[in-house]
Tab-separated table of C-alpha atoms in Angstrom:
chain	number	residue	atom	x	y	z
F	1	UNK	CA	-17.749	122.873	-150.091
F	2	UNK	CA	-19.856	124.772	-147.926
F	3	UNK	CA	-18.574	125.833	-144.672
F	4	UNK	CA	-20.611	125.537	-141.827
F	5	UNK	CA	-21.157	129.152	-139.756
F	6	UNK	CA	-20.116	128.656	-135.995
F	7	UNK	CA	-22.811	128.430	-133.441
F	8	UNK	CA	-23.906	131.276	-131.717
F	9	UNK	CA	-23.277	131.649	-128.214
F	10	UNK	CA	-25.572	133.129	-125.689
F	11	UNK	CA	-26.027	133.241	-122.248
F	12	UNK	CA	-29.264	132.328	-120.504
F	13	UNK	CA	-29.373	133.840	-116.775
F	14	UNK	CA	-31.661	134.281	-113.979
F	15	UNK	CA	-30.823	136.931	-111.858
F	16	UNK	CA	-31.966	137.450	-108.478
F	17	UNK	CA	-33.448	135.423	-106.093
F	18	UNK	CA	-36.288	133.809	-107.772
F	19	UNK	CA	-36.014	129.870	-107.989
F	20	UNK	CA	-38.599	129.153	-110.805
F	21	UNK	CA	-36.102	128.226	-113.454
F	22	UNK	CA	-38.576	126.612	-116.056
F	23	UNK	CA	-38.947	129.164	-118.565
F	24	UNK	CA	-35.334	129.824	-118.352
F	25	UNK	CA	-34.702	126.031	-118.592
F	26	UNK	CA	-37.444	125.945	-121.807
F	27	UNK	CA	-35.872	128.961	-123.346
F	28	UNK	CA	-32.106	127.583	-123.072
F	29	UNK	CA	-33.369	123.579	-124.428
F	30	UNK	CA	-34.904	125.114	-127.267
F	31	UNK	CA	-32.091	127.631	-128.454
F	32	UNK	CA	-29.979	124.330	-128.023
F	33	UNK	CA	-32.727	122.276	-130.589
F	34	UNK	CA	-32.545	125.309	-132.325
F	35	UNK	CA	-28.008	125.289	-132.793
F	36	UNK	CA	-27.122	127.711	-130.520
F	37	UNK	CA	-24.369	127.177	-127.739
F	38	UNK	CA	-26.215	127.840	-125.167
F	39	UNK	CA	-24.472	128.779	-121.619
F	40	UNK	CA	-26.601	128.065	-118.285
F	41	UNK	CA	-25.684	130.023	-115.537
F	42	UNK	CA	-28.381	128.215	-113.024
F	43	UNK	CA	-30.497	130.385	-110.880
F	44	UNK	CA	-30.227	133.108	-108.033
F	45	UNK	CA	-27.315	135.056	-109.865
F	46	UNK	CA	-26.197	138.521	-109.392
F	47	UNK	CA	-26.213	140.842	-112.399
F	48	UNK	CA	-22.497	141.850	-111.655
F	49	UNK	CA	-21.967	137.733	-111.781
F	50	UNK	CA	-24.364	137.476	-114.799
F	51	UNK	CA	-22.458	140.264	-116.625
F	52	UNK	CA	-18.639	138.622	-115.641
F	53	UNK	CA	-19.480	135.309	-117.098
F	54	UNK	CA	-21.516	136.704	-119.942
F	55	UNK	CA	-18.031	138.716	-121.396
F	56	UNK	CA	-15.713	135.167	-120.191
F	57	UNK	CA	-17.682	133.343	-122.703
F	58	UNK	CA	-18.152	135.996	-125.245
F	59	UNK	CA	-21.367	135.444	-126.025
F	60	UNK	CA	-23.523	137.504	-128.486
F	61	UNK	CA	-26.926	137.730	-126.256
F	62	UNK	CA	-27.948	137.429	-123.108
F	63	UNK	CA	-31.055	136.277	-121.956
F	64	UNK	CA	-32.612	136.593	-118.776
F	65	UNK	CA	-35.649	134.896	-117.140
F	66	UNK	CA	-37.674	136.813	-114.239
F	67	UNK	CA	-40.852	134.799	-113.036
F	68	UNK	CA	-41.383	136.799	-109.686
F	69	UNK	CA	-42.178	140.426	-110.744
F	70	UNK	CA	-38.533	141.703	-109.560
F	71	UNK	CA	-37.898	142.470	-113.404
F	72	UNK	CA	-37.644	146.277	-112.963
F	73	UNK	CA	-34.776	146.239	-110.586
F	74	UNK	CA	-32.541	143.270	-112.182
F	75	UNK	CA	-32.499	143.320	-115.807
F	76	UNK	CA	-31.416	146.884	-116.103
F	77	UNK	CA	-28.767	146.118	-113.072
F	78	UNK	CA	-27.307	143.667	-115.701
F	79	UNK	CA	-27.339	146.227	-118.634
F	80	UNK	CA	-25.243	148.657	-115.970
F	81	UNK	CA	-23.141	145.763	-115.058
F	82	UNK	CA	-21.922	145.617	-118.946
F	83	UNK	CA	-21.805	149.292	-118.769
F	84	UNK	CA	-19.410	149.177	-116.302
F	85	UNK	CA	-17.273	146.619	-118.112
F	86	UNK	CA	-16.832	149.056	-121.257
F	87	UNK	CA	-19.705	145.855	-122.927
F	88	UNK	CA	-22.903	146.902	-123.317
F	89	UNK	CA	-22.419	145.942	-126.947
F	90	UNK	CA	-24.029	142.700	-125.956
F	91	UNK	CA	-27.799	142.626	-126.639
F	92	UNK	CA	-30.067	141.632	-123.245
F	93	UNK	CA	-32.750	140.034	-123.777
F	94	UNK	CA	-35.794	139.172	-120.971
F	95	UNK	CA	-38.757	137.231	-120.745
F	96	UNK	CA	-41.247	136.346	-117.936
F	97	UNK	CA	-44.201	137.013	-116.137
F	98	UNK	CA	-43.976	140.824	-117.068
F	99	UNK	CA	-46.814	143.262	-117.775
F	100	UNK	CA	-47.566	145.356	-120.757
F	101	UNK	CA	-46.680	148.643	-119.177
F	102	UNK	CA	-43.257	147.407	-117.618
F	103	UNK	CA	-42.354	146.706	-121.222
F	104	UNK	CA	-41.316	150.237	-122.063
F	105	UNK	CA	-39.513	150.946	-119.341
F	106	UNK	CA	-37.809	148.112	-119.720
F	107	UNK	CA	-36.720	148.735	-123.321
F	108	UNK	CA	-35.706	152.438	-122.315
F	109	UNK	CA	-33.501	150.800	-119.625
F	110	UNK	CA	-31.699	148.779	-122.561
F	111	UNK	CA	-33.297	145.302	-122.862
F	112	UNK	CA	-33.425	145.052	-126.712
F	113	UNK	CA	-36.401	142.738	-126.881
F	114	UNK	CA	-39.240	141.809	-123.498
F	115	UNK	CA	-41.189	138.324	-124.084
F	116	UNK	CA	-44.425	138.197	-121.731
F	117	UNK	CA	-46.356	135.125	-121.339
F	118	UNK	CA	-47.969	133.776	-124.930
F	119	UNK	CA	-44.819	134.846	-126.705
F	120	UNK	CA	-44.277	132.754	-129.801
F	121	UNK	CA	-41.484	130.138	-129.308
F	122	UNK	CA	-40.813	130.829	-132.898
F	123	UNK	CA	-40.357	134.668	-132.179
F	124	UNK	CA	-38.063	134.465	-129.430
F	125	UNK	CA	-36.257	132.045	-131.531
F	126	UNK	CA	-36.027	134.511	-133.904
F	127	UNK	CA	-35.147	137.711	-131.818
F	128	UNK	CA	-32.163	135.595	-130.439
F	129	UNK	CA	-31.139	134.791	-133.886
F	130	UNK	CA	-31.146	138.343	-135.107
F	131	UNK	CA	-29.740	139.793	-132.096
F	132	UNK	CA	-26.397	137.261	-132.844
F	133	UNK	CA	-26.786	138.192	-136.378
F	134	UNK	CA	-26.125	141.705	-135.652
F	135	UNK	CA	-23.744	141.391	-132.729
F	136	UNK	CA	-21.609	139.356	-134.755
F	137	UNK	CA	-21.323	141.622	-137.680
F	138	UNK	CA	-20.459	144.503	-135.221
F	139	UNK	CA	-17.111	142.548	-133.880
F	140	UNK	CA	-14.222	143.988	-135.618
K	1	UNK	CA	-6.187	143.614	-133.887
K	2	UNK	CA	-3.283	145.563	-132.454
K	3	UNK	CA	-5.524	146.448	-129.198
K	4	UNK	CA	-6.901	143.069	-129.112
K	5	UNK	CA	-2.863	141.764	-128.718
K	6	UNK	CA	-2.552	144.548	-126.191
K	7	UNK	CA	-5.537	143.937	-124.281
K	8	UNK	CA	-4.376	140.211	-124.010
K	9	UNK	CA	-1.311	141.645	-122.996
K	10	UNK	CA	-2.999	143.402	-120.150
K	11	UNK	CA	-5.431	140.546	-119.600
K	12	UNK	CA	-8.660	142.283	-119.935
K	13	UNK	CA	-11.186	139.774	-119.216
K	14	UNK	CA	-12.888	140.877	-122.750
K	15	UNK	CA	-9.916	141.001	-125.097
K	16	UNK	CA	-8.782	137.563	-123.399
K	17	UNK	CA	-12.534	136.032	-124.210
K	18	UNK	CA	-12.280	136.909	-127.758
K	19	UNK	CA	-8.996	135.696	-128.560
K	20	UNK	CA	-10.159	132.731	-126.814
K	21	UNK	CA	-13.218	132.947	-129.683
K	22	UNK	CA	-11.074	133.438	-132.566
K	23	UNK	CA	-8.258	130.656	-132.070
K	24	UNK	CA	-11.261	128.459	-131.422
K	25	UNK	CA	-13.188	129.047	-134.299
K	26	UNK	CA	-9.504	129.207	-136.542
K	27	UNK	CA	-10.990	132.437	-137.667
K	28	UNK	CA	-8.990	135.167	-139.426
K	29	UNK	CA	-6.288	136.541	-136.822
K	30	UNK	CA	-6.056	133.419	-135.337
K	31	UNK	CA	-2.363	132.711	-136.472
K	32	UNK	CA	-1.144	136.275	-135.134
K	33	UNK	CA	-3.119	135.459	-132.086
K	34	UNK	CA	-1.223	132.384	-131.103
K	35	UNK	CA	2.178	133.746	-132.929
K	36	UNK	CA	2.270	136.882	-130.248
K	37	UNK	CA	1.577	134.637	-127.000
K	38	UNK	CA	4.077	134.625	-124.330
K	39	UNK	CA	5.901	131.339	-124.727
K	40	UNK	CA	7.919	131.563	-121.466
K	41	UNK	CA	4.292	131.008	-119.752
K	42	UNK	CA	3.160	128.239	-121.629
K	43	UNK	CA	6.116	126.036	-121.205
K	44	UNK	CA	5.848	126.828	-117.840
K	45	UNK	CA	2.296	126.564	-116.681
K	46	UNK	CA	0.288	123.171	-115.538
K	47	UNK	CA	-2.643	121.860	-118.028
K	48	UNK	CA	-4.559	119.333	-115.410
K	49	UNK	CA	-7.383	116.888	-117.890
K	50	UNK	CA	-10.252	116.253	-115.153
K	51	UNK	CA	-12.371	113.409	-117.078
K	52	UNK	CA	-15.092	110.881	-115.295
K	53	UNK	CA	-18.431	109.550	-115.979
K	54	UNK	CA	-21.319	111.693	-115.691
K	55	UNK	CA	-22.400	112.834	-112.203
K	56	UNK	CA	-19.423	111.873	-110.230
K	57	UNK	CA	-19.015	115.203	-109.428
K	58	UNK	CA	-16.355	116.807	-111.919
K	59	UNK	CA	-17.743	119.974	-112.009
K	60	UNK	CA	-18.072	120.288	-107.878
K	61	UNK	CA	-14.774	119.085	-107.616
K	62	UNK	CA	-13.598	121.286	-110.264
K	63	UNK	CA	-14.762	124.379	-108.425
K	64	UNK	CA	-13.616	122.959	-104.961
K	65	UNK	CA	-10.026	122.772	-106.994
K	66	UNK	CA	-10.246	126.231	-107.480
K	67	UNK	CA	-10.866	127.263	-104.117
K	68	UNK	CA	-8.067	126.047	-102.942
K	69	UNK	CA	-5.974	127.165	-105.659
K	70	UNK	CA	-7.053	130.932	-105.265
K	71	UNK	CA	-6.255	130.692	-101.606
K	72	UNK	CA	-2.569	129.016	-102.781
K	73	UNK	CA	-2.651	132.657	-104.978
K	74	UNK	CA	-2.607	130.675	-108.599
K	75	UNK	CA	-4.847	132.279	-111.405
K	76	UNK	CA	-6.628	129.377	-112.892
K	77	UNK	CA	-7.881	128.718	-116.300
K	78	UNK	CA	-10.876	125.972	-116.435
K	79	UNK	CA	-12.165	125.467	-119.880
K	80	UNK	CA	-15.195	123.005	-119.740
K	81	UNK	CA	-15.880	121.060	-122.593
K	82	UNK	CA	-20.242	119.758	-122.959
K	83	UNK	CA	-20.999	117.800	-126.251
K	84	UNK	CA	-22.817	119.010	-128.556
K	85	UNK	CA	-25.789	118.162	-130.469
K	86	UNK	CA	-25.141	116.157	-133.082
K	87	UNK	CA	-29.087	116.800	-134.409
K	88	UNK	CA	-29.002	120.524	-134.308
K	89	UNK	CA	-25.621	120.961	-133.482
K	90	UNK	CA	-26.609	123.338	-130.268
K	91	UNK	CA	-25.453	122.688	-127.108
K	92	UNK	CA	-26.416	123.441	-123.156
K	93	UNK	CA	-22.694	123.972	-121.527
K	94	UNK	CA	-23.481	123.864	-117.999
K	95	UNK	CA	-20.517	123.612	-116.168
K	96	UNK	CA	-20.324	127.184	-115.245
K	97	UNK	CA	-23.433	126.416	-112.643
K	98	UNK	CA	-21.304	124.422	-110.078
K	99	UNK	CA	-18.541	127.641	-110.370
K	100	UNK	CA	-20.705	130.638	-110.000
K	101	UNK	CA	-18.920	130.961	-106.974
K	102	UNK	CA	-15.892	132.304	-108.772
K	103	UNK	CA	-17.580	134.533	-111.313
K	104	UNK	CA	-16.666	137.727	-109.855
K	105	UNK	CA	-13.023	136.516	-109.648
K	106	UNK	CA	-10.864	138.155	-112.309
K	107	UNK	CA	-8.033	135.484	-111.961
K	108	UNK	CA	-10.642	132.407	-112.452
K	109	UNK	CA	-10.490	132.459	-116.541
K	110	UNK	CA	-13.769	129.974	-116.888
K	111	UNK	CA	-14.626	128.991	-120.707
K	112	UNK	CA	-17.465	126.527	-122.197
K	113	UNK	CA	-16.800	125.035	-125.244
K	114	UNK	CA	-18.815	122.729	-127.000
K	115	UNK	CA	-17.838	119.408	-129.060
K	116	UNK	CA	-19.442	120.866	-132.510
K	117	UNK	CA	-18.993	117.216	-133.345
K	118	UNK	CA	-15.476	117.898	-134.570
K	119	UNK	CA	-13.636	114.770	-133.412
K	120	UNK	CA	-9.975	115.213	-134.232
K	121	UNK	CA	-10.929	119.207	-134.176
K	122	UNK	CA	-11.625	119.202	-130.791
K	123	UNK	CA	-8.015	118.826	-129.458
K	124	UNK	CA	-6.609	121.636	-132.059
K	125	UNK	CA	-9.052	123.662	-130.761
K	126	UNK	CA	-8.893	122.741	-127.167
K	127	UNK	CA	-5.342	123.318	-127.499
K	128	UNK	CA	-5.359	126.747	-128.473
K	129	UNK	CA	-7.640	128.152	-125.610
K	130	UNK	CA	-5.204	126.103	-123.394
K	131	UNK	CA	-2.373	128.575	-124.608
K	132	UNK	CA	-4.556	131.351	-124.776
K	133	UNK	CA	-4.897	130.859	-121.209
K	134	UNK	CA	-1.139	129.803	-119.907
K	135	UNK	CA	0.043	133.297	-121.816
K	136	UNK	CA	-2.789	134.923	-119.912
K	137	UNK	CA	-1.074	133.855	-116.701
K	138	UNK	CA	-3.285	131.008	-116.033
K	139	UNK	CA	-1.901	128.100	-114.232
K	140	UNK	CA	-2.726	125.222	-113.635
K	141	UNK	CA	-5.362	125.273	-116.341
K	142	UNK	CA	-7.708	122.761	-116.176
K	143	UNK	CA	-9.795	121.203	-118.694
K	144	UNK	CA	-12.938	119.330	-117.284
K	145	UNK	CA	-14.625	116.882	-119.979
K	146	UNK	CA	-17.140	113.664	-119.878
K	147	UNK	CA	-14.903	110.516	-119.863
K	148	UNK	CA	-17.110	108.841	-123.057
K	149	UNK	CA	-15.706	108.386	-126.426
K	150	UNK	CA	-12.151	109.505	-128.424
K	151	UNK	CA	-13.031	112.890	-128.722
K	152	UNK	CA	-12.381	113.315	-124.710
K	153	UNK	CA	-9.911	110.948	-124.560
K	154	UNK	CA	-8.140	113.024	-127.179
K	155	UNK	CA	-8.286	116.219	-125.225
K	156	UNK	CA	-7.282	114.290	-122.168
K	157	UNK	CA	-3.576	113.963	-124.103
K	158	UNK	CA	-3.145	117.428	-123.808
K	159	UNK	CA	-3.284	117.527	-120.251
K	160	UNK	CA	0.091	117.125	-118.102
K	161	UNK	CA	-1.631	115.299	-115.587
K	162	UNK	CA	-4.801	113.566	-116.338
K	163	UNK	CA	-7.281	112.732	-113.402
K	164	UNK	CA	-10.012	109.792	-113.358
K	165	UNK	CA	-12.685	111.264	-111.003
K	166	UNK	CA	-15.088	108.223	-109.828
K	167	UNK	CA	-17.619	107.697	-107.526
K	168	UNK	CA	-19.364	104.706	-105.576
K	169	UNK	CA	-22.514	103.398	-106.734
K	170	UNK	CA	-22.321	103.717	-110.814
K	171	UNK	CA	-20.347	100.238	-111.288
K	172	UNK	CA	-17.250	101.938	-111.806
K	173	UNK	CA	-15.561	97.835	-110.753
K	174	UNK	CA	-16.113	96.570	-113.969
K	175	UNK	CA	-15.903	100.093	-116.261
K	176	UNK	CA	-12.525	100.183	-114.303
K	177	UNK	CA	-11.383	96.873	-115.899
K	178	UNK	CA	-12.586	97.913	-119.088
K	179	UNK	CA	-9.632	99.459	-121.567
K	180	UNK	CA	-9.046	103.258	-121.682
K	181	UNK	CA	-8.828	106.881	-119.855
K	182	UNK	CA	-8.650	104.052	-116.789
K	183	UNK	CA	-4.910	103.198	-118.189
K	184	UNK	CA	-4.105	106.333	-119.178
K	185	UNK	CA	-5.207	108.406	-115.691
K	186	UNK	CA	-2.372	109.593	-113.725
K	187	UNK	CA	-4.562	110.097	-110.568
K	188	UNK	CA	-7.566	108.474	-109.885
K	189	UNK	CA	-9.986	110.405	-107.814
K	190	UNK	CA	-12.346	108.572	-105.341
K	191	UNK	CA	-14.764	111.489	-105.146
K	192	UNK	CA	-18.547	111.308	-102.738
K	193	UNK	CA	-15.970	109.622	-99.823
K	194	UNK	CA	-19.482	110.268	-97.975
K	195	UNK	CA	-21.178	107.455	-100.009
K	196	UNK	CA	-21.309	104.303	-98.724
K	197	UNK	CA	-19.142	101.714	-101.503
K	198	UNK	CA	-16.576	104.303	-101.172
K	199	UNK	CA	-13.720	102.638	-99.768
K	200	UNK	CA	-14.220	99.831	-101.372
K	201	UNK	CA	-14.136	101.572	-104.730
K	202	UNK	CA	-10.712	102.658	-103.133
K	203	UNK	CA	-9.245	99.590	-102.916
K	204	UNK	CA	-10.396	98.057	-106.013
K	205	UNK	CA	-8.501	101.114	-107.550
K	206	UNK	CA	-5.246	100.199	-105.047
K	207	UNK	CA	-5.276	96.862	-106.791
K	208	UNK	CA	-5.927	97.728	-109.827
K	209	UNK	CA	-2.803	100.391	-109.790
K	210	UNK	CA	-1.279	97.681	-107.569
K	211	UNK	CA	-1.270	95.193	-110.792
K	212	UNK	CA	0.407	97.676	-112.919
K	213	UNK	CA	2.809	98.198	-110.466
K	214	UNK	CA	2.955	102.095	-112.013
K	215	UNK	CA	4.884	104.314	-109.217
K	216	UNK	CA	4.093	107.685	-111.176
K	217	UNK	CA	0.169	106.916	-110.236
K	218	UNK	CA	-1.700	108.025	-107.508
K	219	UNK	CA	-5.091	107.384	-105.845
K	220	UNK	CA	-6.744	110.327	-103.801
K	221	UNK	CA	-10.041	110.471	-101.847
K	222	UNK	CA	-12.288	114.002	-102.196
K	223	UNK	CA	-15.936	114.934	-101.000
K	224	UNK	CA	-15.840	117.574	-103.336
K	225	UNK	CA	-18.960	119.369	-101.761
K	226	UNK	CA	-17.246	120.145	-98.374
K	227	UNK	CA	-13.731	120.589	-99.928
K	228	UNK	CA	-12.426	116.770	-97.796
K	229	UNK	CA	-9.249	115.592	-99.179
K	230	UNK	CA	-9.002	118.265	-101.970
K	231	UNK	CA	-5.239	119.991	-100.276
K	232	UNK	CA	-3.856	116.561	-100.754
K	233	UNK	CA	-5.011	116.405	-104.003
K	234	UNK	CA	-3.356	119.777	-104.723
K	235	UNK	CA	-0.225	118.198	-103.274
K	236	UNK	CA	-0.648	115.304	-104.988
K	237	UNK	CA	-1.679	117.037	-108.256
K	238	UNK	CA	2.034	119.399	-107.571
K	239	UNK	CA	3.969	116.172	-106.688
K	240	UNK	CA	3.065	114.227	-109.616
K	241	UNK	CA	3.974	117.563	-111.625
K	242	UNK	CA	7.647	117.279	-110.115
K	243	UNK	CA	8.127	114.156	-110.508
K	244	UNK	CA	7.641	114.154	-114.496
K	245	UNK	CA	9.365	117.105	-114.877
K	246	UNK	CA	12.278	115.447	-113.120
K	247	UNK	CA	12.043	111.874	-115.474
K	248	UNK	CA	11.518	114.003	-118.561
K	249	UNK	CA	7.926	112.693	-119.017
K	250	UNK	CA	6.622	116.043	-118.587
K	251	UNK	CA	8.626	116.979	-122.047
K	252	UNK	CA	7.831	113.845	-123.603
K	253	UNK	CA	4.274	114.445	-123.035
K	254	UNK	CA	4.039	118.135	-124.188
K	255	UNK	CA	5.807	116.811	-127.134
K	256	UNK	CA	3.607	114.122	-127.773
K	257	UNK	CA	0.825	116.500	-127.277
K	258	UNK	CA	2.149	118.864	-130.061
K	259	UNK	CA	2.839	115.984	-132.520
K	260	UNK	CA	-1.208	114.989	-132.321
K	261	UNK	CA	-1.915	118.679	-132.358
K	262	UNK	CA	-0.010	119.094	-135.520
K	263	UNK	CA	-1.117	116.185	-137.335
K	264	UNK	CA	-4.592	116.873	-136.748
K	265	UNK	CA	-4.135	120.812	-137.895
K	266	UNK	CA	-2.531	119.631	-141.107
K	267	UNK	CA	-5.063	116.836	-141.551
K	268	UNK	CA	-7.771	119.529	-141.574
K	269	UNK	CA	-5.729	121.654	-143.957
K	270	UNK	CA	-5.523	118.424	-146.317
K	271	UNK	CA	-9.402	117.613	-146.417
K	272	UNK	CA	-10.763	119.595	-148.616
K	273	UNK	CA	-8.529	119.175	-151.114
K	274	UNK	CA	-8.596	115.409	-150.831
K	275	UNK	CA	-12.348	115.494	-151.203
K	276	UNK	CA	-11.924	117.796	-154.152
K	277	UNK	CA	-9.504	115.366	-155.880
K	278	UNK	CA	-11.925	112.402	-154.761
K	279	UNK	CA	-15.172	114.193	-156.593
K	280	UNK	CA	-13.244	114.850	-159.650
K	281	UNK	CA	-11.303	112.360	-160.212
K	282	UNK	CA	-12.069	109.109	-157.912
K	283	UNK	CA	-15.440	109.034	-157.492
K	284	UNK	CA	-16.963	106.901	-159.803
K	285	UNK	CA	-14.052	104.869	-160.753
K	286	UNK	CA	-13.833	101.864	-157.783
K	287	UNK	CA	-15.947	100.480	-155.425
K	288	UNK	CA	-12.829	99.340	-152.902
K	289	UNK	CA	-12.714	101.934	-150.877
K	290	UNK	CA	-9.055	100.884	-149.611
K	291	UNK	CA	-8.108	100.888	-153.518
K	292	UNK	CA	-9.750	103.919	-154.034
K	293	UNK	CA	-8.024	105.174	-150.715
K	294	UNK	CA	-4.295	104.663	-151.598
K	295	UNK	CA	-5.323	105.640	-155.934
K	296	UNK	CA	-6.622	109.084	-154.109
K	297	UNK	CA	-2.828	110.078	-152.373
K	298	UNK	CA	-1.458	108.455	-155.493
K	299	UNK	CA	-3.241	111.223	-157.368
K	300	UNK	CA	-3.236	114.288	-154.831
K	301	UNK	CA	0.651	113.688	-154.497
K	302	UNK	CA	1.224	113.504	-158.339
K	303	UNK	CA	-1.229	116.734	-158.091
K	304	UNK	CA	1.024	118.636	-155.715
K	305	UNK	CA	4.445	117.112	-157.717
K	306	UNK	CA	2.732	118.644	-160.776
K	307	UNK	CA	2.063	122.170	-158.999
K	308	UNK	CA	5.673	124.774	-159.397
């Protein structure tokens, strides 16, 4: 018999105080269709809180969601958050309405992967999926 | 594994999350996991089963719970249980939203867990975090599920103290006549007091507990979004906890508890090899599936007889 691998577990976040919550909301439904255990935090979240409930649920990615250009400032405050917390071992993710050049920074700030607008659904999929993949075979 | 024991020891928030992972999933460590947890705190701590339709405000009321409990000074374990998929077997656990307020709390231990369409499963698993979270210091811990189907109603029998949380306005008359968590709710919660129907819903409940005649049962009234009525349901909650620790029902519960928790663990232990013996051996012999049923232990105990 063929056992069945457990669900992966990730977080989907938006931090800050940006209300638009339907890519996050798009994002989180189709990692759901897609068998992930997906945890939704709702919107206007600190990083700090972001960070917290990312390590209660021991997840293996987070994912955030920035629609209002505040990107920059918020997705590395939830990389430091982990930092602080001794668990930057867990891979952030973001997506959004971010441009090109922001993507570098971003990456050098510690978001593993940046989605901009006319990402593939099937490549975020898949960048979720690996990131678990990895994150998973890291855990002692 | 010897810093993951320690760290639970210490309760770090991360060491406490995976444990919480592994005894869940049954994965390897799991036994020395639940082997090395402090039993004192178990026995002693409070496992409250919040269960109600959906949208009557379990989640709100959930968090509002908390509140008050922090201020009281109790660390509180909530594990909140979304169903999953049964298509892609995903899930959206989304109980956390309504207790953001809490997530920079270190003693509010908050943990989503899906169905994963495991339907005995559940309540091993369930059961597990629960003590995961009692050794952690966590009491009461609550577990907050949708009121539909066995699966819940089997995690609601590990609770202590189960609450039915209703509200006015989804025809809770007749669902309340209906058979199940109804009869076996300790407290029935009257939550959205704000909403018009709401007293009435109150005193169909009177007379329905009325009927039964059931002193250990208790009727409260919340607006969860304000906090209204939730300090008497504390007291109520703590009263009710007295009271069956005082008649013995709290033991006989607990008991009762770890009899289905055992069952179903062993049951899960037995499957594989009873599907092994049925595609060898059964399979293709009978079409009664009762015959084939009771010809299947036949075999698997003669199996095991046959076994040094």
């Amino acid at each position: 018999m063929t056992k069945k691998i457990t669900p992966y577990r990730v977080l989907i976040a938006k931090p800050g105080l940006d209300g638009h919550d339907r890519g996050a909301k798009f994002i989180a439904r189709a990692l759901r269709d897609d068998g992930f255990e997906v945890i939704y935090t709702g919107i206007r979240r600190t990083p700090e809180e972001i960070a917290a409930a990312a390590i209660q649920e021991d997840v293996s990615a987070i994912g955030l969601s920035s629609l209002s250009g505040a990107h920059l400032r918020l997705f590395p405050a939830v990389v430091e958050a982990l930092k602080k917390a001794h668990c930057h071992d867990i891979p952030v993710l973001g997506g959004g309405v971010i441009p090109d050049e922001d993507k570098e920074e971003l990456k050098k700030a510690g978001i593993s992967q940046v989605f901009t607008p006319g990402t593939p659904l099937e490549e975020i999929l898949e960048a979720f999926r690996s990131a678990c993949r990895n994150h998973r075979a890291e855990q002692p | 594994m010897e810093t993951l024991l320690r760290g639970i020891r210490n309760n770090e928030p991360r060491a406490i999350a995976r444990a919480i992972t592994i005894v869940e999933n049954n994965e390897h460590g799991s036994e020395s996991i639940l082997s090395s947890l402090d039993h004192k705190s178990v026995d002693a701590s409070l496992v409250i089963g919040i269960t109600g339709s959906p949208g009557v405000g379990k989640s709100t009321l959930t968090n509002a719970l908390v509140s008050s409990l922090r201020s009281l000074g109790k660390r509180v374990g909530i594990i909140a249980v979304d169903p999953s998929s049964p298509l892609s077997g995903g899930a959206l656990l989304g109980d956390r939203i309504r207790m953001m307020s809490h997530a920079l709390d270190p003693d509010v231990v908050v943990r989503s867990m899906a169905t994963r369409g495991r339907l005995g499963g559940l309540c091993s698993a369930a059961g597990a975090v629960v003590r995961v979270m009692a050794s952690a210091g966590c009491s009461p811990v609550i577990i907050e599920t949708v009121g539909v189907g066995q699966s819940e109603m089997d995690i609601v029998r590990l609770a202590d103290i189960t609450m039915m949380v209703m509200a006015p306005g989804l025809g809770d008359e007749i669902q309340a006549m209906k058979a199940g968590i109804l009869e076996v709710a300790d407290l029935l919660v009257v939550n959205k007091m704000d909403c018009r129907g709401a007293e009435t819903l109150t005193m169909e409940m009177e007379s329905v507990l009325r009927e039964k005649d059931d002193a250990l049962r208790r009727i409260c009234q919340t607006k969860a979004t304000d906090g209204y009525g939730v300090d008497r349901l504390i007291e109520t909650i703590y009263e009710l906890e007295s009271l069956f620790r005082q008649k013995g029902e709290f033991m006989k519960r607990r008991q009762k508890s770890r009899e289905i928790e055992v069952i179903e663990r062993a049951l899960e232990m037995l499957k594989p090899q009873l599907q092994e013996t049925f595609r060898s051996e059964i399979n293709k012999e009978s079409n009664d599936p009762q015959k084939a049923a009771h010809e299947l232990i036949a075999r698997f105990y003669k199996k095991l007889s046959a076994e040094p």
